[in-house]
CSV table of C-alpha atoms in Angstrom, one decimal:
chain,number,residue,atom,x,y,z
D,22,MET,CA,29.5,15.4,-60.2
D,23,ALA,CA,26.1,14.9,-61.7
D,24,GLU,CA,24.8,17.9,-63.6
D,25,LEU,CA,21.6,19.4,-62.2
D,26,SER,CA,20.3,19.6,-65.8
D,27,SER,CA,20.7,15.9,-66.2
D,28,VAL,CA,18.2,15.0,-63.5
D,29,HIS,CA,14.7,14.1,-64.7
D,30,VAL,CA,12.1,16.4,-63.3
D,31,GLU,CA,8.4,15.6,-63.5
D,32,ASN,CA,5.6,18.2,-63.6
D,33,ASN,CA,4.3,18.9,-60.1
D,34,THR,CA,1.6,20.9,-58.6
D,35,HIS,CA,3.5,22.3,-55.7
D,36,GLY,CA,6.3,24.4,-57.3
D,37,THR,CA,9.7,23.6,-58.7
D,38,PRO,CA,12.3,22.3,-56.2
D,39,ILE,CA,15.4,24.5,-55.9
D,40,TYR,CA,17.1,23.2,-52.7
D,41,THR,CA,16.8,19.4,-52.3
D,42,LEU,CA,18.8,18.2,-55.4
D,43,PRO,CA,21.7,20.7,-55.0
D,44,GLU,CA,21.9,19.8,-51.3
D,45,ILE,CA,22.2,16.1,-52.1
D,46,LEU,CA,24.8,16.5,-55.0
D,47,ARG,CA,27.2,18.8,-53.2
D,48,GLN,CA,27.7,16.4,-50.2
D,49,PRO,CA,31.0,15.0,-51.6
D,50,LEU,CA,32.3,18.5,-51.8
D,51,LEU,CA,31.5,19.2,-48.1
D,52,TRP,CA,32.8,16.1,-46.6
D,53,PRO,CA,36.3,17.3,-46.6
D,54,THR,CA,35.3,20.6,-45.0
D,55,THR,CA,33.6,18.7,-42.2
D,56,LEU,CA,36.7,16.7,-41.5
D,57,GLU,CA,38.8,19.9,-41.5
D,58,ARG,CA,36.5,21.6,-39.0
D,59,VAL,CA,36.2,18.6,-36.7
D,60,LEU,CA,39.9,18.0,-36.4
D,61,LEU,CA,40.6,21.7,-35.8
D,62,ALA,CA,37.8,22.0,-33.1
D,63,SER,CA,38.8,18.6,-31.6
D,64,GLU,CA,42.3,20.0,-31.1
D,65,ILE,CA,41.1,23.4,-29.7
D,66,LEU,CA,38.8,21.7,-27.3
D,67,GLN,CA,41.2,19.0,-26.4
D,68,LEU,CA,38.6,16.4,-27.1
D,69,PRO,CA,40.9,13.4,-27.5
D,70,ALA,CA,42.0,13.7,-24.0
D,71,LYS,CA,38.5,14.6,-22.6
D,72,LEU,CA,36.7,11.8,-24.4
D,73,ARG,CA,39.4,9.0,-24.3
D,74,ASN,CA,38.1,7.2,-21.1
D,75,ALA,CA,34.6,8.8,-21.0
D,76,GLY,CA,31.5,6.8,-21.5
D,77,ILE,CA,29.9,8.7,-24.4
D,78,LEU,CA,26.2,9.3,-25.2
D,79,VAL,CA,25.4,10.5,-28.6
D,80,THR,CA,21.8,12.1,-29.1
D,81,GLY,CA,19.7,13.9,-31.5
D,82,ALA,CA,16.0,14.1,-32.7
D,83,GLY,CA,14.6,12.4,-35.9
D,84,THR,CA,17.2,12.3,-38.6
D,85,SER,CA,19.7,13.5,-36.2
D,86,ALA,CA,18.9,10.5,-33.9
D,87,TYR,CA,19.6,8.0,-36.8
D,88,ALA,CA,23.0,10.0,-37.2
D,89,ALA,CA,23.7,9.5,-33.6
D,90,SER,CA,22.9,5.9,-34.0
D,91,ALA,CA,25.5,5.6,-36.7
D,92,VAL,CA,28.1,7.4,-34.8
D,93,ALA,CA,27.7,5.4,-31.7
D,94,ALA,CA,27.9,2.1,-33.6
D,95,ALA,CA,31.6,3.1,-34.7
D,96,TRP,CA,32.7,4.2,-31.2
D,97,HIS,CA,33.7,1.4,-28.8
D,98,ASN,CA,32.5,3.2,-25.7
D,99,ALA,CA,29.5,5.0,-27.0
D,100,SER,CA,25.7,4.5,-26.9
D,101,ALA,CA,22.9,6.5,-28.7
D,102,ILE,CA,19.5,7.6,-27.5
D,103,PRO,CA,17.0,10.0,-29.3
D,104,THR,CA,16.4,13.2,-27.5
D,105,THR,CA,12.8,12.5,-27.8
D,106,ASP,CA,13.3,9.2,-25.7
D,107,PHE,CA,15.7,10.7,-23.3
D,108,LEU,CA,13.3,13.4,-22.1
D,109,LEU,CA,10.7,10.9,-21.2
D,110,ASP,CA,13.1,8.4,-19.4
D,111,SER,CA,16.2,10.3,-18.4
D,112,ASN,CA,17.5,8.4,-15.3
D,113,ARG,CA,18.5,5.2,-16.8
D,114,HIS,CA,20.6,6.5,-19.7
D,115,LEU,CA,23.3,8.5,-17.8
D,116,GLU,CA,24.9,5.7,-15.8
D,117,ASN,CA,28.7,5.6,-16.6
D,118,VAL,CA,28.3,8.5,-19.1
D,119,GLY,CA,31.1,11.1,-18.9
D,120,ALA,CA,30.3,13.1,-21.9
D,121,VAL,CA,27.2,13.8,-24.1
D,122,ILE,CA,27.5,14.8,-27.8
D,123,SER,CA,24.3,16.3,-29.3
D,124,LEU,CA,23.8,16.3,-33.1
D,125,ALA,CA,21.4,18.8,-34.8
D,126,ARG,CA,20.9,20.6,-38.1
D,127,SER,CA,19.2,23.8,-36.9
D,128,GLY,CA,19.6,23.2,-33.2
D,129,ASN,CA,16.1,24.8,-32.7
D,130,SER,CA,14.2,21.7,-32.1
D,131,PRO,CA,12.6,22.0,-28.6
D,132,GLU,CA,14.0,18.8,-27.3
D,133,SER,CA,17.6,19.7,-28.2
D,134,ALA,CA,18.2,22.5,-25.6
D,135,ALA,CA,15.9,20.8,-23.2
D,136,VAL,CA,18.1,17.7,-23.0
D,137,VAL,CA,21.2,19.9,-22.4
D,138,GLU,CA,19.3,21.6,-19.5
D,139,ARG,CA,18.1,18.3,-18.1
D,140,ILE,CA,21.5,16.7,-17.9
D,141,ARG,CA,23.0,19.8,-16.3
D,142,GLY,CA,20.4,19.6,-13.7
D,143,MET,CA,20.7,15.8,-13.1
D,144,ARG,CA,24.4,15.4,-13.6
D,145,PRO,CA,26.4,18.7,-13.8
D,146,ASP,CA,29.7,16.7,-13.9
D,147,ILE,CA,28.9,15.3,-17.4
D,148,LEU,CA,30.7,17.2,-20.2
D,149,GLN,CA,28.2,18.3,-22.9
D,150,PHE,CA,29.3,19.0,-26.6
D,151,ALA,CA,27.2,19.6,-29.7
D,152,ILE,CA,27.8,19.3,-33.5
D,153,VAL,CA,25.6,21.5,-35.4
D,154,CYS,CA,25.0,22.9,-39.0
D,155,ASN,CA,23.6,26.3,-37.6
D,156,GLU,CA,25.8,28.3,-35.4
D,157,ASP,CA,22.8,30.5,-34.4
D,158,GLY,CA,20.4,27.8,-33.1
D,159,ALA,CA,19.2,27.4,-29.6
D,160,LEU,CA,21.4,24.4,-28.9
D,161,SER,CA,24.5,26.4,-29.8
D,162,HIS,CA,23.6,29.0,-27.1
D,163,SER,CA,22.6,26.5,-24.3
D,164,GLY,CA,25.7,26.6,-22.3
D,165,LEU,CA,27.6,23.7,-23.7
D,166,ASP,CA,31.3,22.8,-22.8
D,167,GLY,CA,32.3,22.9,-26.5
D,168,LEU,CA,30.6,23.4,-29.9
D,169,ILE,CA,31.6,22.1,-33.4
D,170,VAL,CA,30.0,24.0,-36.1
D,171,LEU,CA,29.9,22.6,-39.7
D,172,ASP,CA,30.0,24.5,-43.1
D,173,PRO,CA,26.9,26.6,-43.3
D,174,ARG,CA,26.0,24.7,-46.6
D,175,THR,CA,25.2,21.7,-44.6
D,176,ASN,CA,22.3,23.5,-43.0
D,177,ASP,CA,19.9,22.3,-45.5
D,178,GLN,CA,17.1,24.7,-46.5
D,179,SER,CA,14.9,21.8,-47.8
D,180,LEU,CA,12.4,20.4,-45.3
D,181,VAL,CA,14.2,17.1,-45.3
D,182,MET,CA,17.8,16.6,-44.0
D,183,THR,CA,20.2,15.3,-46.7
D,184,SER,CA,23.6,17.0,-46.5
D,185,ALA,CA,23.1,17.7,-42.8
D,186,PHE,CA,22.6,13.9,-42.1
D,187,SER,CA,25.8,12.8,-43.9
D,188,ASN,CA,27.9,15.5,-42.5
D,189,LEU,CA,26.7,15.1,-38.9
D,190,VAL,CA,27.5,11.5,-39.1
D,191,LEU,CA,30.8,12.1,-40.6
D,192,ALA,CA,31.6,14.6,-38.0
D,193,GLY,CA,31.0,12.1,-35.3
D,194,LEU,CA,32.9,9.4,-37.1
D,195,ALA,CA,35.8,11.8,-37.2
D,196,LEU,CA,35.8,12.0,-33.4
D,197,ALA,CA,35.1,8.3,-33.0
D,198,GLN,CA,37.8,7.1,-35.4
D,199,PRO,CA,40.3,10.0,-36.1
D,200,ASP,CA,42.8,7.5,-37.6
D,201,SER,CA,40.5,5.9,-40.1
D,202,VAL,CA,38.2,8.7,-41.4
D,203,PRO,CA,40.7,11.0,-43.1
D,204,ALA,CA,41.6,8.4,-45.8
D,205,ALA,CA,37.9,7.5,-46.2
D,206,VAL,CA,36.9,11.0,-46.8
D,207,GLU,CA,39.7,11.5,-49.4
D,208,ALA,CA,38.8,8.2,-51.4
D,209,PHE,CA,35.1,8.4,-51.0
D,210,SER,CA,34.6,12.0,-51.8
D,211,LYS,CA,36.1,11.5,-55.1
D,212,ARG,CA,34.4,8.2,-55.8
D,213,ALA,CA,30.9,9.7,-54.9
D,214,ALA,CA,31.4,12.6,-57.2
D,215,ALA,CA,32.3,10.3,-60.1
D,216,LEU,CA,29.5,7.8,-59.5
D,217,LEU,CA,26.7,10.4,-58.9
D,218,PRO,CA,25.4,10.5,-62.5
D,219,GLU,CA,25.0,6.7,-62.5
D,220,ILE,CA,23.5,6.6,-59.0
D,221,ASP,CA,20.9,9.2,-60.0
D,222,ARG,CA,20.2,7.3,-63.3
D,223,VAL,CA,19.5,4.0,-61.4
D,224,CYS,CA,17.5,5.8,-58.6
D,225,ARG,CA,15.2,7.4,-61.2
D,226,LEU,CA,14.8,4.1,-62.9
D,227,VAL,CA,13.8,2.4,-59.6
D,228,ALA,CA,11.6,5.2,-58.6
D,229,ASP,CA,9.6,4.6,-61.8
D,230,ARG,CA,9.2,0.9,-60.8
D,231,VAL,CA,8.0,1.3,-57.4
D,232,ARG,CA,4.3,0.4,-56.9
D,233,ASP,CA,3.0,0.6,-53.4
D,234,ARG,CA,5.4,-0.3,-50.7
D,235,ILE,CA,9.2,-0.4,-49.7
D,236,VAL,CA,11.4,-2.6,-47.5
D,237,ILE,CA,15.0,-1.4,-46.5
D,238,LEU,CA,17.4,-4.0,-45.3
D,239,SER,CA,20.6,-3.6,-43.4
D,240,SER,CA,22.7,-5.3,-40.7
D,241,PRO,CA,24.4,-3.8,-37.8
D,242,PRO,CA,26.2,-1.5,-37.5
D,243,LEU,CA,24.3,0.1,-40.3
D,244,LEU,CA,20.9,0.3,-38.7
D,245,GLY,CA,21.1,4.1,-38.5
D,246,TRP,CA,21.5,4.2,-42.2
D,247,GLY,CA,18.5,1.8,-42.7
D,248,ARG,CA,16.2,4.0,-40.5
D,249,GLU,CA,17.4,7.2,-42.3
D,250,ALA,CA,17.0,5.5,-45.8
D,251,GLY,CA,13.4,4.7,-44.9
D,252,LEU,CA,12.6,8.2,-43.5
D,253,LYS,CA,13.7,9.8,-46.7
D,254,THR,CA,11.0,8.2,-48.6
D,255,LEU,CA,8.4,8.8,-46.1
D,256,GLU,CA,9.2,12.4,-45.8
D,257,MET,CA,9.7,13.3,-49.4
D,258,THR,CA,6.5,11.3,-50.5
D,259,ALA,CA,4.3,12.7,-47.5
D,260,GLY,CA,3.9,9.0,-46.6
D,261,GLY,CA,2.8,7.9,-50.0
D,262,PHE,CA,4.7,4.7,-49.8
D,263,PRO,CA,4.6,2.6,-46.7
D,264,VAL,CA,8.1,1.7,-45.6
D,265,VAL,CA,9.4,-1.0,-43.3
D,266,THR,CA,13.1,-1.0,-42.1
D,267,GLU,CA,14.4,-4.3,-40.9
D,268,THR,CA,17.5,-6.5,-40.6
D,269,TYR,CA,18.1,-9.2,-43.0
D,270,LEU,CA,17.7,-11.8,-40.2
D,271,GLY,CA,14.8,-10.0,-38.7
D,272,LEU,CA,12.7,-10.0,-41.8
D,273,ARG,CA,11.9,-13.7,-41.6
D,274,HIS,CA,10.4,-13.1,-38.0
D,275,GLY,CA,7.0,-11.7,-39.3
D,276,PRO,CA,7.9,-8.6,-41.2
D,277,MET,CA,8.3,-10.7,-44.4
D,278,SER,CA,4.5,-10.8,-44.6
D,279,PHE,CA,4.8,-7.2,-45.8
D,280,VAL,CA,6.8,-8.1,-48.9
D,281,LYS,CA,4.6,-8.6,-52.1
D,282,ARG,CA,5.7,-9.5,-55.5
D,283,ASP,CA,6.3,-5.9,-56.6
D,284,THR,CA,7.5,-4.5,-53.2
D,285,LEU,CA,10.8,-2.6,-53.6
D,286,VAL,CA,13.4,-4.4,-51.3
D,287,MET,CA,16.4,-2.1,-50.9
D,288,CYS,CA,19.5,-4.0,-49.8
D,289,LEU,CA,22.8,-2.7,-48.4
D,290,PRO,CA,25.0,-5.8,-48.3
D,291,SER,CA,27.6,-5.7,-45.6
D,292,SER,CA,31.4,-5.5,-46.3
D,293,ASP,CA,32.0,-8.2,-43.6
D,294,PRO,CA,32.0,-11.7,-45.3
D,295,VAL,CA,30.2,-13.5,-42.5
D,296,ARG,CA,27.4,-10.9,-42.2
D,297,ARG,CA,27.2,-11.1,-46.0
D,298,ARG,CA,26.5,-14.8,-46.1
D,299,TYR,CA,23.5,-14.3,-43.9
D,300,GLU,CA,22.2,-11.5,-46.2
D,301,VAL,CA,22.8,-13.3,-49.4
D,302,ASP,CA,20.9,-16.3,-48.0
D,303,LEU,CA,17.8,-14.0,-47.3
D,304,ILE,CA,17.9,-12.5,-50.7
D,305,TYR,CA,18.1,-16.0,-52.4
D,306,GLU,CA,14.9,-16.9,-50.1
D,307,LEU,CA,13.0,-13.8,-51.5
D,308,ARG,CA,14.0,-14.9,-55.1
D,309,ALA,CA,12.8,-18.5,-54.4
D,310,LYS,CA,9.5,-17.3,-53.0
D,311,LYS,CA,9.2,-14.7,-56.0
D,312,ILE,CA,8.5,-11.7,-53.9
D,313,GLY,CA,10.3,-8.4,-54.0
D,314,TYR,CA,11.7,-6.1,-56.7
D,315,LEU,CA,15.3,-6.5,-55.4
D,316,VAL,CA,17.7,-3.5,-55.5
D,317,GLY,CA,21.1,-3.5,-54.1
D,318,ILE,CA,23.5,-0.7,-53.2
D,319,ALA,CA,26.6,-2.7,-54.1
D,320,ASP,CA,29.4,-3.2,-56.5
D,321,PRO,CA,27.6,-3.9,-59.8
D,322,HIS,CA,30.3,-6.3,-60.9
D,323,GLU,CA,30.0,-8.5,-57.8
D,324,PHE,CA,26.2,-8.3,-57.4
D,325,GLY,CA,25.0,-7.8,-60.8
D,326,ASP,CA,23.3,-11.3,-61.0
D,327,LEU,CA,21.9,-11.2,-57.5
D,328,PHE,CA,19.6,-8.0,-57.8
D,329,ASP,CA,17.1,-6.8,-60.3
D,330,GLU,CA,18.8,-3.3,-60.2
D,331,VAL,CA,22.1,-2.2,-58.6
D,332,ILE,CA,22.9,1.2,-57.3
D,333,PRO,CA,26.6,1.6,-57.3
D,334,SER,CA,28.0,1.5,-53.9
D,335,ILE,CA,30.4,4.2,-52.9
D,336,ALA,CA,32.3,2.4,-50.1
D,337,PRO,CA,31.6,-1.3,-50.7
D,338,GLU,CA,34.8,-2.6,-48.9
D,339,ALA,CA,35.1,-0.1,-46.2
D,340,ASP,CA,34.4,-1.1,-42.6
D,341,ASP,CA,30.6,-1.1,-42.2
D,342,ALA,CA,30.7,1.3,-39.3
D,343,LEU,CA,32.2,4.0,-41.6
D,344,ARG,CA,29.9,3.5,-44.6
D,345,THR,CA,26.6,5.4,-43.4
D,346,PRO,CA,27.4,9.0,-44.5
D,347,PHE,CA,28.6,7.7,-48.1
D,348,GLU,CA,25.9,5.1,-48.8
D,349,ILE,CA,22.9,7.3,-48.0
D,350,LEU,CA,23.2,9.2,-51.3
D,351,GLY,CA,21.2,6.4,-53.1
D,352,PRO,CA,18.2,6.5,-50.7
D,353,GLN,CA,18.2,10.4,-50.7
D,354,LEU,CA,18.0,10.4,-54.6
D,355,LEU,CA,15.4,7.7,-54.6
D,356,GLY,CA,13.2,9.7,-52.3
D,357,TYR,CA,13.7,12.7,-54.5
D,358,HIS,CA,12.7,11.0,-57.7
D,359,LEU,CA,9.7,9.3,-56.1
D,360,SER,CA,8.6,12.8,-54.7
D,361,LEU,CA,8.6,14.2,-58.2
D,362,ARG,CA,6.9,11.1,-59.6
D,363,ILE,CA,3.7,11.6,-57.5
D,364,GLY,CA,3.7,15.4,-58.1
D,365,LEU,CA,5.2,16.7,-54.8
D,366,ASN,CA,7.9,19.3,-54.2
D,367,PRO,CA,10.8,17.6,-52.5
D,368,ASP,CA,11.8,21.0,-51.0
D,369,ASN,CA,8.5,21.0,-49.1
D,370,PRO,CA,6.6,17.6,-49.5
D,371,SER,CA,4.2,18.6,-46.8
D,372,PRO,CA,2.6,21.8,-48.1
D,373,ASP,CA,-0.3,21.4,-45.5
D,374,GLY,CA,2.2,21.6,-42.6
D,375,VAL,CA,1.9,18.1,-41.2
D,376,ILE,CA,5.6,18.0,-40.8
D,377,ASN,CA,7.9,21.1,-40.7
D,378,ARG,CA,11.6,21.8,-41.3
D,379,VAL,CA,11.9,22.5,-37.5
D,380,VAL,CA,9.6,20.6,-35.2
D,381,GLN,CA,6.8,22.6,-33.6
D,382,GLY,CA,4.3,22.1,-30.9
D,383,VAL,CA,6.4,20.4,-28.4
D,384,LYS,CA,5.8,21.5,-24.8
D,385,ILE,CA,8.8,20.7,-22.3
D,386,TYR,CA,7.8,19.7,-18.9
D,387,HIS,CA,10.1,19.6,-15.8
D,388,GLU,CA,10.2,16.0,-14.3
D,389,ALA,CA,8.3,17.2,-11.3
D,390,SER,CA,5.5,18.7,-13.3
D,391,SER,CA,2.6,17.1,-14.9
D,392,ALA,CA,0.7,18.1,-18.1
D,393,ARG,CA,-2.4,20.1,-17.7
């Protein structure tokens, strides 16, 4: 695993970071613990039987919403909706739903417990479960039908979610695909630990090259990965670099106007050969138009000539639906180094309190009520 002392740290005016980097680097050590906890809890709660024929809704807020999206994409009978959307438009999302799984780091975001209460009032027949990093949060004490608590070390102390994200996704994947995830965890935990020094080196190099804006490209079922990858840069740089997250095919339909000659275009190529053909065509089009500083999260031996830089992929041949928790390490480290480069503290890149570790200021209204 990458030694903390090997990571380049710029002088900054907001204190020395102590949380974010260790929380990123220890993820490969925590993935096996997440698998163990989920499998044990699943057996105790009898989740395979309860979830087998149920329509499943996976939910969360912010980063946890992107985690929910990644989980639902790997589950044949699941859909995802952010808690922040569900509260405003509840009725349409519960048709054919038999179980709701909430994902949360702290579990103290106002929307988290409110969604549990809203569903209980509308459809008390729906089973409600949660996967949390914090056993003592409001969500954990909201009268659920079952709770899965991850290793306390996944409860990141940094403002941004890093370890919490990958482990929440992995926990959901372990429920969605219990036959596939154990082998993936065993293989990719070891591979990630071995590759982290090189991933960190390339991300630091890329961070030094970023000029003004960033594009993140992925294809379904990796859209949750793409949204989270973009969010890490926004959060850790306090919005210092505008970010667009898109699909490869969607980029041509207007968003390509955002791409300039020096725009960082970070690409996660699919493991599916048909998807990859579409993606490679788009990358060659960007090259022909001479726009974009093209960075791929990929196998350097396979894609070394296609990109300007290659961040080593941890799971390049795995099913795309299982790759999100492993391939997010590169964007996390990129955000970290960008934050340092512009003089911020990645632990708290919003010292003026524009954003907070736990969302504040949200009032919850009952459906029959109106704001005053």
